[in-house]
XYZ file of C-alpha atoms in Angstrom:
760
model
C 0.000 0.000 0.000
C 1.209 3.534 -0.771
C 2.493 5.138 2.439
C 0.376 8.255 1.776
C -2.794 6.177 1.787
C -2.176 5.192 5.425
C -2.420 8.817 6.599
C -5.462 10.838 7.599
C -6.036 14.113 5.687
C -4.209 16.337 8.221
C -1.268 13.976 8.438
C -1.017 13.686 4.662
C -1.091 17.438 4.161
C 1.771 17.848 6.637
C 3.797 15.102 4.944
C 3.360 16.509 1.444
C 4.369 20.072 2.396
C 8.118 19.759 1.890
C 9.212 23.302 1.054
C 9.145 26.443 3.164
C 8.631 26.879 6.918
C 6.159 24.378 8.398
C 4.726 24.004 11.914
C 3.016 20.728 12.799
C 1.025 20.867 16.033
C 0.770 17.221 17.070
C -1.726 16.502 19.847
C -1.159 13.616 22.265
C -1.386 10.213 20.548
C -1.873 11.774 17.115
C 0.654 9.652 15.189
C 3.439 12.217 15.264
C 6.258 9.712 14.662
C 4.485 8.347 11.593
C 4.183 11.857 10.165
C 7.842 12.657 10.860
C 8.943 9.386 9.285
C 6.782 9.617 6.177
C 7.671 13.256 5.668
C 11.334 12.252 5.286
C 10.342 9.269 3.114
C 8.341 11.668 0.938
C 11.360 13.963 0.604
C 13.581 11.070 -0.490
C 10.952 9.789 -2.927
C 10.833 13.286 -4.425
C 14.561 13.540 -5.085
C 15.893 15.237 -1.936
C 19.489 14.198 -1.198
C 19.530 12.415 2.231
C 22.844 14.121 3.074
C 20.955 17.438 2.927
C 18.373 16.460 5.572
C 18.940 17.354 9.226
C 16.491 15.734 11.647
C 16.808 16.721 15.320
C 15.259 14.788 18.221
C 15.548 14.817 22.012
C 16.471 11.155 22.538
C 18.617 8.684 20.657
C 15.762 6.231 21.097
C 13.418 8.445 19.058
C 16.056 8.920 16.340
C 16.747 5.189 16.183
C 13.056 4.348 15.843
C 12.582 6.892 13.048
C 15.680 5.765 11.183
C 14.510 2.135 11.362
C 11.103 3.036 9.926
C 12.692 5.077 7.143
C 15.073 2.211 6.380
C 12.107 -0.150 5.960
C 10.596 2.284 3.450
C 13.619 3.406 1.412
C 16.531 1.123 2.336
C 20.156 2.122 2.934
C 19.642 5.763 1.914
C 18.271 6.263 5.442
C 21.821 5.886 6.818
C 22.915 9.079 5.075
C 20.466 11.381 6.878
C 21.903 13.592 9.619
C 19.576 12.337 12.342
C 20.027 12.384 16.110
C 19.675 14.419 19.280
C 20.623 18.095 19.365
C 23.642 17.228 21.460
C 24.804 14.325 19.298
C 24.496 16.293 16.028
C 26.197 19.375 17.472
C 28.888 17.153 18.999
C 29.471 15.649 15.546
C 29.864 19.108 14.058
C 32.187 20.184 16.864
C 34.362 17.075 16.439
C 35.077 18.328 12.917
C 35.350 22.027 13.700
C 36.382 22.277 17.378
C 39.954 23.352 16.612
C 38.477 26.596 15.237
C 37.410 27.462 18.790
C 40.483 26.057 20.560
C 39.300 22.569 21.555
C 40.884 19.234 20.581
C 38.837 16.938 18.324
C 38.791 14.279 21.037
C 37.349 16.669 23.619
C 35.712 15.030 26.630
C 32.016 15.482 27.380
C 31.468 15.937 31.118
C 28.357 14.454 32.689
C 26.751 15.991 35.785
C 28.969 13.966 38.144
C 32.129 15.239 36.447
C 30.873 18.812 36.556
C 29.858 18.543 40.202
C 33.259 17.094 41.115
C 35.005 19.976 39.380
C 32.769 22.519 41.139
C 33.610 20.935 44.508
C 37.327 21.152 43.711
C 37.042 24.828 42.789
C 34.996 25.626 45.908
C 37.773 24.105 47.998
C 40.428 26.127 46.183
C 38.399 29.340 46.539
C 37.660 28.490 50.197
C 33.917 28.940 49.661
C 31.259 27.381 51.900
C 29.685 24.456 50.000
C 26.516 24.858 52.075
C 26.044 28.357 50.726
C 27.460 27.526 47.311
C 25.812 24.117 46.939
C 27.468 22.381 43.949
C 24.167 21.184 42.457
C 22.665 24.672 42.765
C 25.751 26.295 41.282
C 25.658 23.919 38.315
C 21.971 24.697 37.837
C 22.693 28.421 37.722
C 25.587 27.925 35.301
C 23.354 25.788 33.083
C 20.576 28.383 33.148
C 23.027 31.073 31.997
C 24.357 28.900 29.192
C 20.866 27.990 28.004
C 20.278 31.657 27.214
C 23.803 32.000 25.761
C 25.298 34.086 28.575
C 29.023 33.398 28.819
C 31.033 33.536 32.039
C 32.753 36.721 30.833
C 29.415 38.373 30.092
C 28.073 37.288 33.463
C 31.068 38.735 35.309
C 30.754 41.991 33.387
C 27.067 42.503 34.181
C 26.572 44.698 37.258
C 22.955 43.588 37.717
C 24.010 39.944 38.036
C 26.762 40.926 40.480
C 24.325 42.878 42.646
C 21.843 39.991 42.692
C 24.592 37.556 43.689
C 25.780 39.875 46.444
C 22.272 40.311 47.837
C 21.768 36.528 47.853
C 24.972 36.050 49.823
C 26.914 34.496 46.924
C 29.085 37.330 45.620
C 31.694 34.932 44.215
C 29.360 33.044 41.887
C 30.513 34.923 38.780
C 34.144 34.071 39.523
C 33.162 30.462 40.227
C 31.408 30.327 36.829
C 34.480 31.792 35.099
C 36.911 29.424 36.859
C 34.694 26.439 36.007
C 34.706 27.371 32.316
C 38.457 28.004 32.283
C 39.144 24.630 33.891
C 36.857 22.825 31.441
C 38.640 24.512 28.545
C 42.066 23.665 29.972
C 40.937 20.031 30.330
C 39.687 19.916 26.745
C 36.199 19.212 28.106
C 32.680 20.422 27.418
C 29.606 19.815 29.534
C 26.253 19.165 27.830
C 25.362 22.859 27.751
C 28.720 23.693 26.161
C 27.790 21.551 23.161
C 25.084 24.128 22.446
C 27.002 27.236 23.510
C 30.091 26.291 21.517
C 28.114 25.387 18.394
C 26.472 28.808 18.565
C 29.875 30.408 19.158
C 31.346 28.486 16.213
C 28.599 29.688 13.859
C 28.634 33.261 15.189
C 32.409 33.749 14.969
C 33.202 31.700 11.859
C 30.791 32.629 9.106
C 32.495 30.324 6.633
C 31.636 27.356 8.871
C 28.052 28.581 9.267
C 27.745 29.023 5.523
C 29.010 25.483 4.971
C 26.315 23.924 7.166
C 23.568 26.270 5.974
C 24.074 24.968 2.456
C 24.639 21.401 3.599
C 21.324 21.222 5.499
C 18.751 22.333 2.947
C 15.929 20.673 4.903
C 15.656 20.826 8.689
C 13.153 19.001 10.910
C 12.856 19.484 14.675
C 10.911 17.044 16.860
C 9.462 18.019 20.277
C 9.944 21.665 19.359
C 8.089 22.802 22.499
C 11.040 21.464 24.545
C 13.747 23.541 22.842
C 15.608 26.172 24.829
C 16.856 29.552 23.640
C 20.294 28.290 22.590
C 18.875 25.413 20.548
C 16.424 27.662 18.747
C 19.051 30.291 17.940
C 21.255 27.630 16.330
C 18.339 26.190 14.354
C 17.341 29.654 13.201
C 20.873 30.372 11.973
C 20.992 27.103 10.030
C 17.577 27.698 8.426
C 18.222 31.293 7.337
C 19.350 30.504 3.785
C 16.773 27.936 2.620
C 13.955 28.383 5.204
C 12.928 24.745 4.653
C 12.373 24.191 8.353
C 9.639 22.010 9.823
C 9.028 22.062 13.565
C 6.841 19.434 15.203
C 5.467 19.615 18.711
C 2.607 20.249 21.097
C 2.512 23.355 23.242
C 0.166 21.471 25.613
C 3.069 19.130 26.439
C 5.719 21.770 27.170
C 6.841 20.673 30.658
C 10.595 21.258 30.846
C 10.966 24.930 31.787
C 13.161 23.850 34.709
C 15.650 22.557 32.120
C 15.501 25.786 30.168
C 12.786 24.860 27.648
C 11.058 27.973 26.338
C 7.413 27.596 25.287
C 7.703 30.950 23.484
C 9.688 29.172 20.764
C 6.600 27.312 19.554
C 4.055 30.003 20.466
C 6.051 32.664 18.584
C 7.424 30.635 15.667
C 5.228 32.476 13.176
C 6.843 35.813 14.102
C 10.237 34.558 12.938
C 8.833 32.741 9.909
C 5.787 34.742 8.726
C 5.212 32.440 5.728
C 4.830 29.367 7.924
C 2.153 26.834 7.021
C 0.556 25.298 10.118
C -0.964 21.814 10.291
C -2.837 20.487 13.312
C -2.911 16.763 14.055
C -5.965 16.532 16.297
C -7.093 12.904 16.026
C -5.939 10.839 19.011
C -5.242 7.163 18.237
C -4.096 6.215 21.742
C -6.792 6.876 24.314
C -10.502 6.366 24.927
C -12.968 9.190 24.323
C -13.362 9.703 28.069
C -9.614 10.163 28.595
C -9.282 12.513 25.609
C -12.245 14.639 26.668
C -11.226 14.762 30.325
C -7.697 15.868 29.418
C -9.095 18.534 27.093
C -11.362 19.858 29.859
C -8.263 20.592 31.949
C -5.856 21.990 29.375
C -8.432 24.404 27.982
C -7.991 26.402 31.227
C -4.528 27.535 30.027
C -4.339 30.982 28.475
C -1.028 30.573 26.621
C -1.731 27.912 24.019
C -2.350 27.157 20.372
C -6.019 26.282 20.192
C -6.894 22.828 18.918
C -9.700 20.315 19.299
C -8.304 16.872 20.065
C -10.779 14.043 19.327
C -10.846 10.283 18.838
C -12.832 7.533 17.146
C -11.863 5.087 19.893
C -14.387 3.531 22.285
C -15.931 5.736 25.013
C -14.163 3.790 27.770
C -14.501 3.934 31.540
C -14.799 7.118 33.549
C -11.703 8.245 35.418
C -11.681 6.840 38.934
C -10.831 9.217 41.775
C -9.625 7.690 45.049
C -9.503 9.586 48.312
C -7.192 8.171 50.986
C -6.651 9.093 54.591
C -2.832 8.956 54.380
C -0.149 8.467 51.773
C 0.316 4.896 53.048
C -3.405 4.314 52.558
C -3.107 5.748 49.057
C -0.353 3.251 48.260
C -2.505 0.335 49.457
C -5.440 1.518 47.338
C -3.316 1.869 44.213
C -1.696 -1.547 44.662
C -5.097 -3.143 45.325
C -6.600 -1.494 42.230
C -3.724 -2.790 40.088
C -4.214 -6.285 41.515
C -7.964 -6.172 40.744
C -7.480 -4.851 37.212
C -4.914 -7.570 36.535
C -7.358 -10.254 37.654
C -10.434 -8.794 35.948
C -8.806 -7.916 32.629
C -6.025 -10.517 32.425
C -3.613 -7.592 32.219
C 0.148 -7.874 32.647
C 2.241 -5.875 35.104
C 3.897 -3.949 32.267
C 0.484 -2.568 31.286
C 0.492 -0.396 34.428
C 2.276 2.817 35.346
C 2.206 4.828 38.559
C 3.062 8.468 37.931
C 3.923 11.030 40.588
C 5.115 14.615 40.823
C 8.225 13.915 42.922
C 10.429 10.848 43.421
C 9.851 10.915 47.174
C 6.263 9.731 46.596
C 7.403 6.311 45.458
C 7.972 4.967 48.996
C 4.346 4.266 49.920
C 3.692 2.827 46.458
C 6.659 0.475 46.661
C 5.728 -0.747 50.131
C 2.167 -1.564 49.041
C 3.255 -3.286 45.818
C 5.752 -5.444 47.706
C 3.073 -6.617 50.137
C 0.964 -7.841 47.210
C 4.014 -9.395 45.498
C 3.558 -7.165 42.450
C 6.925 -6.684 40.675
C 7.834 -3.096 39.890
C 10.686 -0.970 38.630
C 11.488 2.629 39.444
C 12.767 4.688 36.528
C 15.103 7.616 36.981
C 17.375 5.989 39.562
C 21.027 5.073 39.185
C 21.581 4.043 35.589
C 24.104 1.459 34.407
C 26.534 4.077 33.115
C 26.515 5.876 36.478
C 27.725 2.875 38.503
C 31.178 3.406 40.012
C 32.896 0.412 38.432
C 31.544 1.338 35.003
C 32.598 4.965 35.373
C 36.052 3.860 36.550
C 36.735 1.895 33.370
C 35.182 4.628 31.229
C 37.522 7.021 33.055
C 40.499 5.109 31.635
C 39.023 5.321 28.139
C 38.479 9.047 28.574
C 42.029 9.745 29.735
C 43.496 7.730 26.861
C 41.497 9.792 24.362
C 42.017 13.109 26.124
C 44.844 13.084 28.713
C 44.023 16.667 29.723
C 40.679 15.471 31.154
C 41.419 16.252 34.798
C 38.267 14.680 36.268
C 38.979 11.358 34.569
C 42.641 11.585 35.555
C 41.849 12.071 39.235
C 39.387 9.193 39.087
C 41.789 6.560 37.739
C 45.322 7.651 38.586
C 45.420 5.572 41.766
C 42.883 2.924 40.795
C 43.837 0.158 41.174
C 46.207 1.342 43.930
C 49.632 2.152 42.511
C 51.132 4.330 45.252
C 50.134 7.738 43.919
C 48.899 9.621 46.958
C 46.782 12.721 47.419
C 49.826 14.763 48.519
C 51.699 14.059 45.284
C 48.699 15.067 43.191
C 48.207 18.278 45.171
C 51.845 19.259 44.549
C 51.443 18.695 40.825
C 48.101 20.521 40.792
C 49.714 23.625 42.324
C 52.310 23.682 39.544
C 49.612 23.173 36.903
C 47.566 26.055 38.286
C 50.593 28.359 38.487
C 51.430 27.768 34.828
C 47.786 27.541 33.645
C 48.362 24.149 32.110
C 46.713 20.776 32.635
C 47.696 18.292 35.322
C 48.731 15.830 32.608
C 51.164 18.314 31.067
C 52.887 18.654 34.432
C 52.952 14.857 34.882
C 54.664 14.453 31.510
C 57.526 16.657 32.726
C 57.647 15.471 36.331
C 61.372 14.662 36.049
C 62.262 18.187 34.988
C 60.296 19.802 37.808
C 62.524 18.287 40.460
C 59.992 16.443 42.612
C 61.326 13.290 44.261
C 59.747 9.825 44.442
C 57.612 10.305 41.359
C 58.391 7.002 39.635
C 54.760 5.870 40.021
C 53.657 8.995 38.135
C 56.168 8.278 35.365
C 54.956 4.670 35.105
C 51.355 5.842 34.852
C 52.195 8.304 32.054
C 54.072 5.566 30.179
C 51.116 3.195 30.520
C 48.606 5.737 29.196
C 50.847 6.578 26.244
C 51.125 2.880 25.408
C 47.332 2.709 25.328
C 47.211 5.784 23.059
C 49.463 4.013 20.551
C 46.633 1.502 19.982
C 43.815 3.965 19.287
C 43.567 3.222 15.579
C 42.673 -0.415 16.301
C 39.191 -1.921 16.707
C 37.321 -0.496 19.690
C 36.831 -3.831 21.472
C 40.487 -4.830 21.153
C 41.605 -1.505 22.640
C 38.942 -1.488 25.384
C 39.752 -5.021 26.547
C 43.504 -4.365 26.502
C 43.071 -1.274 28.693
C 40.762 -3.133 31.095
C 43.360 -5.878 31.553
C 46.613 -3.933 31.430
C 45.421 -1.200 33.792
C 44.734 -3.827 36.451
C 41.015 -2.970 36.665
C 39.734 -6.424 35.719
C 42.171 -8.197 38.034
C 41.238 -5.964 40.964
C 37.508 -6.553 40.454
C 37.940 -10.297 39.909
C 39.799 -10.711 43.201
C 36.920 -9.189 45.197
C 34.716 -12.202 45.958
C 32.137 -10.372 48.073
C 28.562 -10.160 46.749
C 29.132 -6.520 45.883
C 32.489 -7.316 44.266
C 31.016 -10.014 42.060
C 28.249 -7.617 40.984
C 30.840 -4.968 40.105
C 32.836 -7.460 38.047
C 29.666 -8.529 36.214
C 28.811 -4.902 35.448
C 32.279 -4.358 33.989
C 31.885 -7.522 31.932
C 28.529 -6.212 30.686
C 30.203 -2.955 29.622
C 32.839 -4.843 27.629
C 30.131 -7.019 26.056
C 28.334 -3.848 25.018
C 31.523 -2.547 23.430
C 31.881 -5.821 21.536
C 28.344 -5.457 20.181
C 29.050 -1.821 19.280
C 32.178 -2.874 17.367
C 30.225 -5.209 15.084
C 28.390 -2.327 13.401
C 30.844 -0.533 11.093
C 30.757 3.227 11.017
C 31.305 5.579 8.100
C 33.411 8.671 7.535
C 32.115 12.018 6.271
C 32.113 10.651 2.705
C 30.123 7.575 3.672
C 33.118 5.209 3.429
C 32.867 2.286 5.879
C 35.466 2.123 8.641
C 35.857 0.141 11.878
C 34.405 1.649 15.038
C 37.005 3.247 17.312
C 37.187 3.940 21.028
C 36.456 7.596 20.264
C 33.235 6.557 18.483
C 32.106 4.499 21.474
C 32.868 7.185 24.040
C 31.077 9.826 21.989
C 28.067 7.511 21.807
C 28.018 6.815 25.563
C 28.562 10.443 26.543
C 25.479 11.484 24.600
C 23.033 8.933 25.990
C 19.968 10.650 27.432
C 18.041 9.475 30.491
C 15.367 8.049 28.200
C 17.974 5.985 26.379
C 19.479 4.674 29.603
C 16.414 3.741 31.577
C 13.333 2.902 29.576
C 12.952 -0.861 29.249
C 9.329 -1.889 28.842
C 10.075 -5.477 27.800
C 10.157 -6.854 31.352
C 6.884 -7.620 33.122
C 6.846 -5.114 35.956
C 4.759 -2.124 36.990
C 6.530 1.111 36.047
C 6.971 3.847 38.656
C 8.272 7.231 37.548
C 7.816 10.973 37.702
C 5.468 12.463 35.140
C 8.412 14.265 33.551
C 10.024 10.878 32.902
C 6.804 9.468 31.432
C 6.557 11.919 28.552
C 6.485 10.066 25.236
C 5.418 6.758 26.813
C 2.031 5.058 26.917
C 0.411 2.419 29.134
C -2.985 0.745 29.161
C -3.574 1.629 32.817
C -2.219 4.782 34.449
C -2.395 5.819 38.112
C -1.701 9.495 38.778
C -1.066 9.821 42.509
C -0.679 12.672 44.992
C -3.211 15.104 43.484
C -2.926 17.557 46.358
C -2.412 21.287 46.582
C 1.260 22.240 47.077
C 2.288 18.792 45.833
C 0.611 18.822 42.419
C 0.590 21.661 41.515
C 3.900 22.028 43.270
C 4.208 24.697 45.929
C 7.282 25.929 44.055
C 5.222 26.562 40.911
C 2.531 28.872 42.241
C 4.337 32.198 41.900
C 3.055 33.087 38.445
C 0.441 32.114 35.901
C 3.153 30.789 33.598
C 4.390 28.382 36.283
C 0.880 27.214 37.135
C 0.096 26.649 33.459
C 3.161 24.443 33.122
C 1.933 22.365 36.086
C -1.417 22.039 34.325
C 0.353 20.890 31.168
C 2.155 18.322 33.316
C -1.191 17.003 34.550
C -2.388 16.871 30.929
C 0.678 14.817 29.987
C 0.005 12.418 32.875
C -3.586 11.738 31.830
C -2.781 11.338 28.150
C -0.234 8.558 28.816
C -3.207 6.220 29.335
C -4.821 4.080 26.657
C -7.696 2.395 28.518
C -8.069 3.594 32.085
C -6.919 6.453 34.325
C -7.081 6.427 38.113
C -6.365 9.558 40.134
C -5.726 9.525 43.871
C -4.961 11.906 46.708
C -4.487 11.755 50.470
C -5.927 14.030 53.146
C -2.705 13.817 55.165
C 0.882 13.076 54.310
C 4.237 12.709 56.039
C 6.594 15.624 55.444
C 9.967 15.717 57.178
C 8.772 13.185 59.744
C 5.583 15.057 60.612
C 1.988 14.521 59.531
C 0.471 17.489 57.696
C -3.065 17.907 56.433
C -3.525 18.062 52.671
C -6.335 19.199 50.435
C -7.163 17.963 46.947
C -5.536 19.619 43.962
C -7.328 22.368 42.091
C -6.781 20.246 38.977
C -9.403 17.781 40.251
C -12.011 20.515 40.229
C -10.968 21.532 36.706
C -11.785 18.085 35.307
C -15.294 17.930 33.852
C -17.205 15.839 36.478
C -19.114 13.905 33.801
C -15.883 12.004 33.087
C -15.182 11.124 36.739
C -16.196 8.339 39.116
C -15.415 8.896 42.806
C -14.695 5.995 45.137
C -14.786 6.399 48.933
C -12.106 4.675 50.964
C -14.478 3.689 53.743
C -17.853 3.548 52.052
C -19.401 1.708 49.091
C -18.367 2.618 45.585
C -20.363 5.278 43.849
C -20.186 8.715 42.323
C -20.165 11.701 44.609
C -22.574 14.566 44.221
C -21.404 16.581 41.195
C -22.748 19.796 42.699
C -20.596 19.194 45.787
C -17.632 18.439 43.548
C -17.933 21.739 41.736
C -18.491 23.765 44.883
C -15.498 22.519 46.849
C -12.730 24.301 44.985
C -11.263 25.696 48.186
C -12.169 23.227 50.898
C -12.017 20.388 48.361
C -13.618 17.778 50.665
C -14.772 15.411 47.961
C -15.977 12.416 49.940
C -17.424 13.698 53.182
C -15.107 11.775 55.492
C -15.769 12.392 59.194
C -13.730 15.311 60.462
C -12.128 13.343 63.240
C -10.804 10.860 60.718
C -7.761 13.109 60.478
C -6.896 12.368 64.119
C -6.691 8.584 63.652
C -3.394 6.921 64.518
C -1.477 6.350 61.336
C 1.121 3.684 60.662
C 4.622 5.110 60.952
C 7.004 4.501 58.019
C 9.379 1.694 58.759
C 12.977 2.750 59.194
C 16.173 0.887 59.789
C 18.834 1.889 62.286
C 22.039 0.141 61.409
C 23.982 -0.516 64.624
C 25.785 -3.747 63.759
C 29.539 -3.942 64.125
C 31.298 -2.921 60.928
C 32.355 -5.693 58.572
C 35.495 -3.842 57.577
C 37.523 -2.739 60.628
C 39.111 0.037 58.530
C 35.753 1.455 57.425
C 35.501 5.127 58.407
C 32.095 6.804 58.296
C 31.688 10.402 57.100
C 29.730 13.252 58.631
C 26.257 13.054 57.012
C 24.946 16.438 58.152
C 25.403 17.762 54.598
C 23.985 14.667 52.890
C 21.751 15.528 49.924
C 19.479 13.610 47.564
C 21.433 12.393 44.540
C 24.647 11.703 46.454
C 26.332 8.308 46.240
C 27.205 6.607 49.516
C 28.748 3.382 50.766
C 27.410 1.381 53.702
C 29.559 -1.221 55.417
C 26.913 -3.942 55.049
C 24.740 -2.843 52.147
C 27.487 -1.612 49.805
C 27.097 1.252 47.323
C 23.852 3.158 47.000
C 22.171 6.349 45.790
C 20.414 8.723 48.194
C 16.896 9.211 46.833
C 15.323 11.428 49.497
C 15.769 12.832 52.991
C 13.233 13.664 55.668
C 13.130 14.789 59.272
C 15.484 16.947 61.307
C 18.194 16.467 63.920
C 18.275 13.011 65.504
C 15.162 12.016 63.495
C 16.739 12.696 60.085
C 16.266 9.715 57.779
C 17.503 8.880 54.288
C 15.911 6.640 51.683
C 18.817 4.945 49.892
C 18.672 2.594 46.905
C 21.572 0.173 47.324
C 22.912 -1.626 44.251
C 22.771 -5.043 45.893
C 20.513 -4.697 48.946
C 17.692 -2.658 47.372
C 15.956 0.266 49.106
C 16.540 1.001 52.776
C 15.330 3.805 55.032
C 18.179 4.586 57.439
C 18.268 6.790 60.542
C 21.362 8.887 59.881
C 22.173 9.191 63.580
C 22.974 5.475 63.605
C 23.767 4.601 59.989
C 27.466 4.649 59.208
C 27.882 5.967 55.676
C 30.832 6.974 53.567
C 30.056 9.679 51.000
C 31.551 8.773 47.612
């Protein structure tokens, strides 16, 4: 069948409009990927050179799926399209052109851990309080500046920024920003934001390079356009200036990433920059029931800033949305788990058909506890990914330093792993010299003999070893990777650790090497399309650019999926539970300062509902634990914005049945939807189970760290449970508790007063 015959009229019109600026507004479940795919197929069938097509996505997964579909339609020509994430495409351009802006071609890409480590180092050197200058907050502020193309020099030179920093008690932030950028540059490293900033800088300062890519990319397509930030849009606009054959695809109703710098004005104001734009609206939903589509529309229509559309579906009417009211968050978890169990039995559904979506990660605890009690398997998405595990990052650190020896973060990570007698004091001496001469640590290490330091033979041996690895870089990626793993001593060190944790670490390293082997089997191609073996540089570039979606989303296993709504965007499930619909939780208390913030929260709720194919269940609690204390909660305003004709309320304590619609509409402020007795709020509630670890340490040399500054997202080591990731903290003083996901022991709630932890 002709591919055009499979499209509805709106889809077909969007596919056939190849030339000129095009905006495709794709409602939830409207077949957006099919339109994107067939639009490129249509271009190729109409004589467009695939090398002249640039297709930008937000995940490698989306690019891979599109490329596969195009391959099925047109064959090997699909391999010649420039298709990938913004960061991967811009990284590819920078690999070719980076020397124009002073970077080596094998520049390192820092992930958030690398950046945070560097910030901590600089804070120590500047003698700044890391409680006031929290590394994660500082990185967030640096990222926000870069997303709007403000350089460190511009920031330092702006008196308004300086005054704001001084009034907030952080007068040295500008200097911290500048030092961070200088150190990245000296290390031949870029963080993710630099891939955008430096591409923009390359095009702005080297017009010949810009002209080259403007004429190379005659046709540009941008997926998820509502998620683009200012820097991304400015680069796209520059590239599209000559030909203006730019098609942007997105849905303003699903713009939910302002905290990452996404700017909804890009899609709302696209017509101002491209007045001749032709707009197509994909309004037919193929995913959800009529009830779900109509209920979602009844909420999102409350937003003022939007492109008006009427989403509809030919699917079955479906069940009304169930609304559960619980007394506590623990009660809410039990209700959700019970509902999943019943739906599984009644509909012969599988675990993977269900998703539990929440506003914040901390809400997962009560859900997990309830699912475990009913023996329902589940998986939490957004936790520690494979490529963030210490043993994996250690071996990747070796690969990084071989490719780019100036990469200081990688160097510090591996120089004494496995132990080779290079102490902290020696490194500090070398670092002082490096800083005095404004050169990299590696450059000092190369000349350690000439500097006059004594007892530096271990440093010399390390330099010799790395240079021997560099001599192999033109060989096949797997051969090089395995040689480094063996010759560095990493594999031997891991193999000799026969503890449960040690065996797991060895297996993870083995899995990494197996992945490299698989990667090596698919030949790459140079700029002229000539096949060549994959190199270590190819693999590291690929790994560095993996997005969270590419790392975590595995829907092949039969488990219930738990994740934040932000993580769920782009996914779909037959049954969706949206939990914690309470004021100050959803919408978040942090997002009630302006109409724009509230509208983004409403879009987030819209995204949550539209993930569902068959059934949506919404729940809220009238009380919830916060920092160890019980606080009263009231239902979210979003519940009152849903058209009541699409809802079915179920009382926790009474028989099932719909509540009075008049009452529902009238309770916008008090929001007491079920008429529970007032004194129900004074009932004794089950306390969350915690663990106080007081056993004697397994390792007599284990030294615990001070955990008063422990934060969510930190990695820790426990003497019995091994390595873990801190997911959330609650309580104060002696009652402070941490929820930690340990690699081997699973999730534990530990009282920090008693738990002996080492911060990694």
